[in-house]
């Protein structure tokens, strides 16, 4: 397959499927409802599309490994697949596939099920497009388009007040963010006369205070989407009120997509805004502080995991910031490695919790009550498999070897020490201390699961479905394998890190 | 030959892990199979460990991953093999003991799989020749320790004890992390032989930070003051776990770390003295706390902390062989004491010594082995403890400051005091409880016997052990002795008799003290303070309370009101712009 065709297939196949899945499902529902039992084929359609996407993905990876970046042009718009795009594309396709498999039983029979799958598939295409944009305005359009899908998905259970509140907060805060980004783009255009990202690198833009303001606007604007402090306040509500598969997708892909878009725009103004790295490192420390300490006080599990996502964004941003300030590739490589690992670990954690919520719906008094710590009591007795999967997910998030979370944190920390900069080393030590503090909220969940006296309705919960077991097994095995064999993903993370390196340290 | 050795090395690490996975796959209701399987796996691992004795040291490079993760390398030198044999043999004995002790308990698959995971991690820790993997195994042993302390998850004390152990040892582990990364940032290698070689080329600052970082990690793991508070609370674990992990193996990991990296850091100014100070303080304070504790396991826990202090003291004065000799004899007699205590607690259903007494006639076998262990612990001739402790004290007198020797001498006296107190309260005097102890199972007797024999005879290995250690460790300096040399030098040293005199005084003192009720009443304030851990737990609160207070305070930033959230965004924007443009970052 020609590389440009592959790229177009990756982006437009899901985008075109987006309305098609919705229409076909609605029509099928109408027809079958009249005849008897309504059948909703949306989950199977979505599954087919995602499986089909694996074909162009493998072509793209193959081409990228052998020949490097490639691009395609549609009219005047150029879309380029480089290291960062490949990483994000791989993560979004694999995670969405697993989430669609998981959601099959979870979302069965819900009102608006076809909207769910249509939006999910649409999001995949839009995220891939976002990662390949090479023009600032085009980037902004993709970003706005991609942002629509999670609004709808977060507010899926729209007849419940807390869910709507979460959705509205997410929407309005994101809108503020993208408006700030637009102002930033306007400033860049005014100062340099071009929006084409590769050529921005060549223009000498040092000592330009307007571009520094643009850079700050990018950090704050995209920082809303990637939950950096102090723009993170929407995340605990949104990630805890969304359906569990969407929480996994949000924590694993969407906030990282926001960060990656930020990195792209900062790369462009890196000539004028060299302090970007230091600012990101300071923000990462605040993310770690707020994320971990606030998670300590949570009683609801999904909210706790949401705060933990804020903390993990701290690790990722720390790694990226280290490379921006010091030119050490291990920082960004560790950061991208952590993006991949976080998607897997957080996906495992959220989907385990989702499995539990699914099983408990029949027995809990109010099916929509959030899952609390007390509900975890004695879980392992009824669901031994789930107990192991969730334990591995939580231990990996806490950074216990030999699991995935540990090795990516190791890479980030060692990069910090290699800079020989006392300030950065101090922040790395702070991050390590935070990793230990996070044990204080992850470990008690495991302790509760292995109690002998179960919570009242745990023993009557319904069994886990095979699809859920398959998804959880895949994620658990991935967590352990990556932990044992950390260099497995070097081919994916190194090119991505190189993009940042060349932008900030022109070689 | 090389291949066989590589297989053995990988076997002692991976076979227990394989066993752990198999046991988890076993269903809960097949209890007998679990006991049997765990015992078989641990015994086979111990056999493989003993077989390693017949090979010379070799570097085994398995997978060159390179870069920041280093290569997977193991080397089975003398130090490693000593600890591997201790870990696997005592591990097997603890598991065999558990087959009787834990009969009828639930979630045994979790219990045995965690013990096996621990054994594999411990052997991996000492066999690693790559400091990244040493750290990996270090963290894994900490996890197993936490999981086994909080084995009885329904007991909040056990869960709290587990979390405390986890957090304190992990925070100490950050010291190790900092040290490793500083060294790597300078010489770009994670291979331990290379690190030992380049001690002279590392910049001073790196050596200082790494040296003290490693010391903090070792102090946390080996429960030295002020990071010792987790060990007494870890006694909530099932007793075979207390014996294995918190007496004989995991707590030795800190001592191991210090010995392994001694050549690199011995020249760092202040390092040796800091070790000596910490060790002396630890030994003395722990012995004091053991003298007033009423919980049988707590006395043994404080005793472990105190004896670990001896091992660390030996390192501080440069007596690497003495510290390893004492490690060996301590592992055996402390396991013996803990397992016997487990048998007593299991029979009587209480850990409080005030409710025991008069077991002299009722549990003769346990009385015998417990007394053997106690004699060894107190340093009574001619058991292992006597020879190893005298070796430490002798070396300390020759190479260390006099005040340190004096403190350790006093501690030896206190050791004898609390040991005889413990033996007296448990076995002699009036029976203070109505409980009738049930018969000890033959499996318990089978596991306790080799330990008792070990306490009586292991000292004979001193000479060969010293040669074994020195011959395989090129960077370290272990004193080597011929067969009779260690014993002759102890017996001909006049200070040995000083120590014995102190011990005798302590024992007489105990019998006197029992009669001096008045004096005890006077000092009850101090005793009460010592019972509560001499204020160190309050020190822990200094760290925990502000963290929780800060966490609670930060909750106000999540206002839940959209306008405040947006205000936060704009505030961030304003702050950044002013900081960068006006402040000039």
GROMACS .gro file of C-alpha atoms in nm, chain B residues 105-524:
model
  420
  612UNK     CA    1  -0.639  -2.092   5.746
  613UNK     CA    2  -0.808  -1.937   5.444
  614UNK     CA    3  -0.638  -1.786   5.141
  615UNK     CA    4  -0.337  -2.015   5.177
  616UNK     CA    5  -0.268  -1.991   4.806
  617UNK     CA    6  -0.201  -1.620   4.853
  618UNK     CA    7   0.019  -1.696   5.155
  619UNK     CA    8   0.240  -1.951   4.987
  620UNK     CA    9   0.265  -1.772   4.656
  621UNK     CA   10   0.379  -1.457   4.834
  622UNK     CA   11   0.640  -1.648   5.036
  623UNK     CA   12   0.774  -1.811   4.720
  624UNK     CA   13   0.772  -1.480   4.538
  625UNK     CA   14   0.970  -1.340   4.829
  626UNK     CA   15   1.227  -1.620   4.830
  627UNK     CA   16   1.290  -1.578   4.458
  628UNK     CA   17   1.321  -1.201   4.496
  629UNK     CA   18   1.561  -1.231   4.789
  630UNK     CA   19   1.790  -1.468   4.605
  631UNK     CA   20   1.773  -1.242   4.301
  632UNK     CA   21   1.867  -0.944   4.518
  633UNK     CA   22   2.191  -1.097   4.642
  634UNK     CA   23   2.284  -1.262   4.314
  635UNK     CA   24   2.240  -0.946   4.105
  636UNK     CA   25   2.548  -0.800   3.953
  637UNK     CA   26   2.353  -0.510   3.802
  638UNK     CA   27   2.245  -0.246   4.046
  639UNK     CA   28   1.919  -0.172   3.859
  640UNK     CA   29   1.809  -0.531   3.912
  641UNK     CA   30   1.925  -0.514   4.273
  642UNK     CA   31   1.684  -0.222   4.312
  643UNK     CA   32   1.407  -0.413   4.134
  644UNK     CA   33   1.444  -0.709   4.368
  645UNK     CA   34   1.477  -0.473   4.666
  646UNK     CA   35   1.137  -0.324   4.587
  647UNK     CA   36   0.984  -0.666   4.524
  648UNK     CA   37   1.093  -0.793   4.864
  649UNK     CA   38   0.940  -0.482   5.018
  650UNK     CA   39   0.613  -0.558   4.841
  651UNK     CA   40   0.612  -0.922   4.958
  652UNK     CA   41   0.687  -0.808   5.311
  653UNK     CA   42   0.391  -0.566   5.304
  654UNK     CA   43   0.157  -0.823   5.156
  655UNK     CA   44   0.249  -1.084   5.414
  656UNK     CA   45   0.240  -0.851   5.715
  657UNK     CA   46  -0.113  -0.750   5.618
  658UNK     CA   47  -0.204  -1.110   5.540
  659UNK     CA   48  -0.493  -1.096   5.785
  660UNK     CA   49  -0.660  -0.812   5.598
  661UNK     CA   50  -0.958  -0.799   5.831
  662UNK     CA   51  -0.738  -0.695   6.121
  663UNK     CA   52  -0.682  -0.319   6.097
  664UNK     CA   53  -0.362  -0.348   6.304
  665UNK     CA   54  -0.215  -0.587   6.050
  666UNK     CA   55  -0.307  -0.362   5.758
  667UNK     CA   56  -0.163  -0.060   5.936
  668UNK     CA   57   0.153  -0.253   6.015
  669UNK     CA   58   0.187  -0.358   5.653
  670UNK     CA   59   0.137  -0.007   5.520
  671UNK     CA   60   0.384   0.134   5.773
  672UNK     CA   61   0.648  -0.121   5.672
  673UNK     CA   62   0.584  -0.057   5.304
  674UNK     CA   63   0.604   0.320   5.323
  675UNK     CA   64   0.907   0.339   5.553
  676UNK     CA   65   1.110   0.088   5.354
  677UNK     CA   66   1.005   0.247   5.025
  678UNK     CA   67   1.104   0.594   5.144
  679UNK     CA   68   1.438   0.447   5.246
  680UNK     CA   69   1.458   0.294   4.901
  681UNK     CA   70   1.458   0.643   4.756
  682UNK     CA   71   1.803   0.681   4.913
  683UNK     CA   72   1.917   0.381   4.712
  684UNK     CA   73   1.752   0.523   4.401
  685UNK     CA   74   1.930   0.855   4.437
  686UNK     CA   75   2.264   0.681   4.490
  687UNK     CA   76   2.224   0.456   4.187
  688UNK     CA   77   2.120   0.740   3.959
  689UNK     CA   78   2.396   0.975   4.073
  690UNK     CA   79   2.654   0.705   4.006
  691UNK     CA   80   2.503   0.623   3.668
  692UNK     CA   81   2.495   0.990   3.569
  693UNK     CA   82   2.871   1.006   3.627
  694UNK     CA   83   3.013   0.678   3.502
  695UNK     CA   84   2.730   0.553   3.283
  696UNK     CA   85   2.727   0.197   3.408
  697UNK     CA   86   2.495  -0.008   3.623
  698UNK     CA   87   2.730  -0.305   3.659
  699UNK     CA   88   2.832  -0.363   4.019
  700UNK     CA   89   3.191  -0.480   3.954
  701UNK     CA   90   3.248  -0.171   3.744
  702UNK     CA   91   3.107   0.052   4.017
  703UNK     CA   92   3.329  -0.111   4.278
  704UNK     CA   93   3.627  -0.062   4.052
  705UNK     CA   94   3.570   0.304   3.987
  706UNK     CA   95   3.547   0.422   4.345
  707UNK     CA   96   3.855   0.631   4.288
  708UNK     CA   97   3.725   0.799   3.974
  709UNK     CA   98   3.384   0.906   4.100
  710UNK     CA   99   3.352   1.272   4.197
  711UNK     CA  100   3.347   1.335   4.571
  712UNK     CA  101   2.997   1.478   4.579
  713UNK     CA  102   2.856   1.173   4.405
  714UNK     CA  103   3.032   0.940   4.647
  715UNK     CA  104   2.905   1.132   4.946
  716UNK     CA  105   2.546   1.151   4.829
  717UNK     CA  106   2.543   0.791   4.711
  718UNK     CA  107   2.714   0.667   5.026
  719UNK     CA  108   2.465   0.828   5.256
  720UNK     CA  109   2.175   0.746   5.026
  721UNK     CA  110   2.267   0.379   5.037
  722UNK     CA  111   2.302   0.409   5.413
  723UNK     CA  112   1.950   0.549   5.448
  724UNK     CA  113   1.811   0.265   5.238
  725UNK     CA  114   2.003   0.005   5.437
  726UNK     CA  115   1.891   0.161   5.766
  727UNK     CA  116   1.527   0.150   5.657
  728UNK     CA  117   1.548  -0.209   5.539
  729UNK     CA  118   1.748  -0.334   5.838
  730UNK     CA  119   1.539  -0.139   6.085
  731UNK     CA  120   1.807   0.088   6.224
  732UNK     CA  121   1.722   0.395   6.428
  733UNK     CA  122   1.536   0.617   6.338
  734UNK     CA  123   1.376   0.408   6.064
  735UNK     CA  124   1.314   0.106   6.282
  736UNK     CA  125   0.955   0.169   6.389
  737UNK     CA  126   0.804  -0.058   6.127
  738UNK     CA  127   0.959  -0.380   6.253
  739UNK     CA  128   0.777  -0.413   6.587
  740UNK     CA  129   0.446  -0.338   6.415
  741UNK     CA  130   0.530  -0.596   6.149
  742UNK     CA  131   0.485  -0.862   6.413
  743UNK     CA  132   0.119  -0.874   6.317
  744UNK     CA  133   0.231  -1.107   6.041
  745UNK     CA  134   0.188  -1.483   6.083
  746UNK     CA  135   0.485  -1.603   6.289
  747UNK     CA  136   0.662  -1.807   6.019
  748UNK     CA  137   0.673  -1.482   5.820
  749UNK     CA  138   0.818  -1.295   6.114
  750UNK     CA  139   1.083  -1.562   6.136
  751UNK     CA  140   1.167  -1.571   5.769
  752UNK     CA  141   1.134  -1.216   5.651
  753UNK     CA  142   1.175  -1.004   5.955
  754UNK     CA  143   1.449  -1.194   6.126
  755UNK     CA  144   1.651  -1.403   5.891
  756UNK     CA  145   1.638  -1.271   5.537
  757UNK     CA  146   1.484  -0.945   5.429
  758UNK     CA  147   1.622  -0.740   5.714
  759UNK     CA  148   1.966  -0.866   5.621
  760UNK     CA  149   1.930  -0.699   5.282
  761UNK     CA  150   2.039  -0.367   5.428
  762UNK     CA  151   2.347  -0.525   5.584
  763UNK     CA  152   2.415  -0.695   5.250
  764UNK     CA  153   2.395  -0.365   5.065
  765UNK     CA  154   2.645  -0.203   5.298
  766UNK     CA  155   2.887  -0.495   5.273
  767UNK     CA  156   2.855  -0.518   4.895
  768UNK     CA  157   2.936  -0.153   4.841
  769UNK     CA  158   3.180  -0.112   5.128
  770UNK     CA  159   3.488  -0.077   4.901
  771UNK     CA  160   3.324   0.213   4.718
  772UNK     CA  161   3.221   0.414   5.020
  773UNK     CA  162   3.467   0.328   5.294
  774UNK     CA  163   3.678   0.629   5.216
  775UNK     CA  164   3.390   0.879   5.222
  776UNK     CA  165   3.453   1.107   5.518
  777UNK     CA  166   3.206   1.054   5.798
  778UNK     CA  167   3.047   0.745   5.644
  779UNK     CA  168   3.208   0.493   5.877
  780UNK     CA  169   3.147   0.707   6.182
  781UNK     CA  170   2.782   0.761   6.093
  782UNK     CA  171   2.737   0.387   6.059
  783UNK     CA  172   2.896   0.329   6.398
  784UNK     CA  173   2.682   0.594   6.565
  785UNK     CA  174   2.359   0.462   6.414
  786UNK     CA  175   2.448   0.103   6.498
  787UNK     CA  176   2.537   0.174   6.860
  788UNK     CA  177   2.230   0.386   6.916
  789UNK     CA  178   2.011   0.121   6.757
  790UNK     CA  179   2.155  -0.168   6.953
  791UNK     CA  180   2.129   0.007   7.285
  792UNK     CA  181   1.783   0.157   7.242
  793UNK     CA  182   1.637  -0.161   7.097
  794UNK     CA  183   1.780  -0.365   7.384
  795UNK     CA  184   1.621  -0.122   7.632
  796UNK     CA  185   1.286  -0.151   7.458
  797UNK     CA  186   1.313  -0.529   7.455
  798UNK     CA  187   1.374  -0.524   7.829
  799UNK     CA  188   1.037  -0.369   7.902
  800UNK     CA  189   0.813  -0.519   7.637
  801UNK     CA  190   0.548  -0.771   7.735
  802UNK     CA  191   0.453  -0.902   7.391
  803UNK     CA  192   0.668  -1.206   7.319
  804UNK     CA  193   0.706  -1.130   6.949
  805UNK     CA  194   0.784  -0.768   7.019
  806UNK     CA  195   1.070  -0.869   7.247
  807UNK     CA  196   1.209  -1.081   6.966
  808UNK     CA  197   1.153  -0.798   6.718
  809UNK     CA  198   1.347  -0.551   6.929
  810UNK     CA  199   1.610  -0.816   6.978
  811UNK     CA  200   1.642  -0.850   6.601
  812UNK     CA  201   1.684  -0.475   6.564
  813UNK     CA  202   1.951  -0.481   6.832
  814UNK     CA  203   2.143  -0.771   6.675
  815UNK     CA  204   2.123  -0.608   6.333
  816UNK     CA  205   2.288  -0.316   6.506
  817UNK     CA  206   2.578  -0.546   6.588
  818UNK     CA  207   2.613  -0.644   6.224
  819UNK     CA  208   2.605  -0.283   6.111
  820UNK     CA  209   2.852  -0.186   6.383
  821UNK     CA  210   3.089  -0.453   6.255
  822UNK     CA  211   3.071  -0.303   5.909
  823UNK     CA  212   3.137   0.043   6.046
  824UNK     CA  213   3.460  -0.075   6.205
  825UNK     CA  214   3.562  -0.265   5.895
  826UNK     CA  215   3.498  -0.615   6.021
  827UNK     CA  216   3.315  -0.747   5.718
  828UNK     CA  217   3.375  -1.110   5.808
  829UNK     CA  218   3.253  -1.062   6.164
  830UNK     CA  219   2.933  -0.904   6.040
  831UNK     CA  220   2.861  -1.193   5.804
  832UNK     CA  221   2.950  -1.450   6.070
  833UNK     CA  222   2.707  -1.283   6.310
  834UNK     CA  223   2.447  -1.264   6.030
  835UNK     CA  224   2.472  -1.638   5.985
  836UNK     CA  225   2.445  -1.730   6.351
  837UNK     CA  226   2.171  -1.471   6.412
  838UNK     CA  227   1.963  -1.600   6.121
  839UNK     CA  228   1.965  -1.947   6.271
  840UNK     CA  229   1.901  -1.874   6.637
  841UNK     CA  230   1.649  -1.596   6.570
  842UNK     CA  231   1.447  -1.818   6.339
  843UNK     CA  232   1.460  -2.084   6.609
  844UNK     CA  233   1.333  -1.838   6.869
  845UNK     CA  234   1.059  -1.701   6.646
  846UNK     CA  235   0.929  -2.039   6.536
  847UNK     CA  236   0.928  -2.165   6.893
  848UNK     CA  237   0.747  -1.850   6.995
  849UNK     CA  238   0.502  -1.926   6.718
  850UNK     CA  239   0.442  -2.272   6.859
  851UNK     CA  240   0.382  -2.120   7.205
  852UNK     CA  241   0.148  -1.849   7.075
  853UNK     CA  242  -0.039  -2.100   6.863
  854UNK     CA  243  -0.089  -2.326   7.164
  855UNK     CA  244  -0.186  -2.065   7.419
  856UNK     CA  245  -0.365  -1.819   7.194
  857UNK     CA  246  -0.191  -1.516   7.340
  858UNK     CA  247   0.123  -1.316   7.275
  859UNK     CA  248   0.134  -1.149   7.613
  860UNK     CA  249   0.406  -1.293   7.835
  861UNK     CA  250   0.223  -1.182   8.146
  862UNK     CA  251  -0.035  -1.446   8.063
  863UNK     CA  252   0.222  -1.719   8.021
  864UNK     CA  253   0.444  -1.897   8.271
  865UNK     CA  254   0.490  -2.246   8.396
  866UNK     CA  255   0.537  -2.393   8.053
  867UNK     CA  256   0.850  -2.560   8.180
  868UNK     CA  257   0.672  -2.887   8.243
  869UNK     CA  258   0.400  -2.853   7.982
  870UNK     CA  259   0.610  -2.790   7.671
  871UNK     CA  260   0.945  -2.959   7.732
  872UNK     CA  261   1.056  -2.978   7.372
  873UNK     CA  262   0.988  -2.611   7.307
  874UNK     CA  263   1.153  -2.521   7.635
  875UNK     CA  264   1.468  -2.701   7.530
  876UNK     CA  265   1.501  -2.547   7.185
  877UNK     CA  266   1.399  -2.203   7.309
  878UNK     CA  267   1.665  -2.216   7.575
  879UNK     CA  268   1.925  -2.322   7.317
  880UNK     CA  269   1.828  -2.023   7.105
  881UNK     CA  270   1.835  -1.793   7.406
  882UNK     CA  271   2.178  -1.909   7.513
  883UNK     CA  272   2.305  -1.841   7.164
  884UNK     CA  273   2.144  -1.497   7.160
  885UNK     CA  274   2.285  -1.400   7.498
  886UNK     CA  275   2.632  -1.499   7.393
  887UNK     CA  276   2.684  -1.784   7.635
  888UNK     CA  277   2.981  -2.007   7.545
  889UNK     CA  278   3.010  -2.217   7.339
  890UNK     CA  279   2.718  -2.162   7.107
  891UNK     CA  280   2.730  -1.979   6.774
  892UNK     CA  281   2.612  -1.652   6.917
  893UNK     CA  282   2.902  -1.641   7.159
  894UNK     CA  283   3.166  -1.682   6.891
  895UNK     CA  284   3.012  -1.442   6.643
  896UNK     CA  285   2.932  -1.171   6.896
  897UNK     CA  286   3.280  -1.190   7.046
  898UNK     CA  287   3.426  -1.168   6.697
  899UNK     CA  288   3.231  -0.846   6.641
  900UNK     CA  289   3.326  -0.698   6.977
  901UNK     CA  290   3.690  -0.794   6.936
  902UNK     CA  291   3.713  -0.630   6.599
  903UNK     CA  292   3.528  -0.327   6.730
  904UNK     CA  293   3.768  -0.282   7.017
  905UNK     CA  294   4.068  -0.304   6.787
  906UNK     CA  295   3.948  -0.083   6.504
  907UNK     CA  296   3.672   0.133   6.640
  908UNK     CA  297   3.629   0.405   6.903
  909UNK     CA  298   3.625   0.299   7.268
  910UNK     CA  299   3.290   0.460   7.347
  911UNK     CA  300   3.130   0.249   7.073
  912UNK     CA  301   3.278  -0.068   7.219
  913UNK     CA  302   3.150   0.028   7.562
  914UNK     CA  303   2.797   0.078   7.435
  915UNK     CA  304   2.801  -0.255   7.253
  916UNK     CA  305   2.935  -0.422   7.566
  917UNK     CA  306   2.655  -0.280   7.775
  918UNK     CA  307   2.410  -0.392   7.508
  919UNK     CA  308   2.550  -0.744   7.533
  920UNK     CA  309   2.463  -0.734   7.900
  921UNK     CA  310   2.115  -0.602   7.826
  922UNK     CA  311   2.073  -0.877   7.567
  923UNK     CA  312   2.137  -1.136   7.833
  924UNK     CA  313   1.898  -0.952   8.065
  925UNK     CA  314   1.600  -0.938   7.835
  926UNK     CA  315   1.661  -1.291   7.714
  927UNK     CA  316   1.658  -1.442   8.061
  928UNK     CA  317   1.357  -1.226   8.146
  929UNK     CA  318   1.178  -1.361   7.841
  930UNK     CA  319   1.267  -1.724   7.919
  931UNK     CA  320   1.166  -1.682   8.282
  932UNK     CA  321   0.832  -1.517   8.211
  933UNK     CA  322   0.734  -1.774   7.951
  934UNK     CA  323   0.853  -2.099   8.100
  935UNK     CA  324   0.908  -2.063   8.470
  936UNK     CA  325   0.720  -1.936   8.767
  937UNK     CA  326   0.350  -1.978   8.826
  938UNK     CA  327   0.128  -2.059   8.533
  939UNK     CA  328  -0.069  -1.738   8.486
  940UNK     CA  329  -0.309  -1.859   8.221
  941UNK     CA  330  -0.575  -2.128   8.230
  942UNK     CA  331  -0.489  -2.233   7.879
  943UNK     CA  332  -0.362  -2.581   7.832
  944UNK     CA  333  -0.104  -2.591   7.557
  945UNK     CA  334  -0.175  -2.857   7.301
  946UNK     CA  335   0.087  -3.094   7.174
  947UNK     CA  336   0.345  -2.970   6.929
  948UNK     CA  337   0.305  -3.139   6.593
  949UNK     CA  338   0.587  -3.357   6.471
  950UNK     CA  339   0.633  -3.126   6.171
  951UNK     CA  340   0.708  -2.836   6.404
  952UNK     CA  341   0.957  -3.052   6.592
  953UNK     CA  342   1.118  -3.156   6.264
  954UNK     CA  343   1.173  -2.798   6.159
  955UNK     CA  344   1.294  -2.675   6.496
  956UNK     CA  345   1.552  -2.948   6.543
  957UNK     CA  346   1.791  -2.853   6.261
  958UNK     CA  347   1.779  -2.494   6.380
  959UNK     CA  348   1.871  -2.595   6.731
  960UNK     CA  349   2.153  -2.810   6.602
  961UNK     CA  350   2.266  -2.517   6.389
  962UNK     CA  351   2.281  -2.289   6.689
  963UNK     CA  352   2.499  -2.542   6.860
  964UNK     CA  353   2.737  -2.614   6.573
  965UNK     CA  354   2.746  -2.349   6.301
  966UNK     CA  355   3.034  -2.170   6.466
  967UNK     CA  356   3.263  -2.447   6.349
  968UNK     CA  357   3.231  -2.308   5.996
  969UNK     CA  358   3.393  -1.977   6.085
  970UNK     CA  359   3.734  -2.043   5.936
  971UNK     CA  360   3.616  -2.202   5.611
  972UNK     CA  361   3.352  -1.930   5.576
  973UNK     CA  362   3.613  -1.658   5.593
  974UNK     CA  363   3.822  -1.825   5.326
  975UNK     CA  364   3.515  -1.883   5.112
  976UNK     CA  365   3.418  -1.517   5.128
  977UNK     CA  366   3.761  -1.376   5.058
  978UNK     CA  367   3.844  -1.611   4.772
  979UNK     CA  368   3.551  -1.508   4.559
  980UNK     CA  369   3.528  -1.135   4.622
  981UNK     CA  370   3.813  -0.949   4.455
  982UNK     CA  371   3.720  -0.599   4.567
  983UNK     CA  372   3.654  -0.670   4.932
  984UNK     CA  373   3.883  -0.744   5.219
  985UNK     CA  374   3.759  -1.016   5.451
  986UNK     CA  375   3.982  -1.132   5.731
  987UNK     CA  376   4.069  -1.493   5.668
  988UNK     CA  377   4.128  -1.743   5.939
  989UNK     CA  378   4.246  -2.099   5.952
  990UNK     CA  379   4.013  -2.346   6.117
  991UNK     CA  380   4.108  -2.297   6.482
  992UNK     CA  381   4.217  -1.938   6.459
  993UNK     CA  382   3.886  -1.762   6.527
  994UNK     CA  383   3.819  -1.967   6.838
  995UNK     CA  384   4.169  -1.936   6.977
  996UNK     CA  385   4.175  -1.563   6.924
  997UNK     CA  386   3.843  -1.523   7.104
  998UNK     CA  387   3.943  -1.748   7.394
  999UNK     CA  388   4.280  -1.585   7.440
 1000UNK     CA  389   4.143  -1.231   7.428
 1001UNK     CA  390   4.103  -1.098   7.781
 1002UNK     CA  391   3.812  -0.879   7.678
 1003UNK     CA  392   3.608  -1.188   7.602
 1004UNK     CA  393   3.601  -1.254   7.973
 1005UNK     CA  394   3.497  -0.895   8.033
 1006UNK     CA  395   3.195  -0.958   7.813
 1007UNK     CA  396   3.117  -1.279   7.999
 1008UNK     CA  397   3.142  -1.095   8.327
 1009UNK     CA  398   2.894  -0.835   8.204
 1010UNK     CA  399   2.656  -1.110   8.097
 1011UNK     CA  400   2.678  -1.280   8.433
 1012UNK     CA  401   2.611  -0.949   8.608
 1013UNK     CA  402   2.308  -0.897   8.386
 1014UNK     CA  403   2.166  -1.238   8.466
 1015UNK     CA  404   2.212  -1.191   8.837
 1016UNK     CA  405   2.066  -0.846   8.796
 1017UNK     CA  406   1.749  -0.995   8.656
 1018UNK     CA  407   1.692  -1.210   8.962
 1019UNK     CA  408   1.767  -0.913   9.186
 1020UNK     CA  409   1.536  -0.686   8.994
 1021UNK     CA  410   1.247  -0.923   9.040
 1022UNK     CA  411   1.282  -0.863   9.409
 1023UNK     CA  412   1.323  -0.489   9.384
 1024UNK     CA  413   0.963  -0.394   9.331
 1025UNK     CA  414   1.023  -0.056   9.483
 1026UNK     CA  415   1.290   0.042   9.236
 1027UNK     CA  416   1.071  -0.061   8.947
 1028UNK     CA  417   0.793   0.160   9.077
 1029UNK     CA  418   1.029   0.458   9.073
 1030UNK     CA  419   1.137   0.413   8.717
 1031UNK     CA  420   0.794   0.320   8.586
   0.00000   0.00000   0.00000
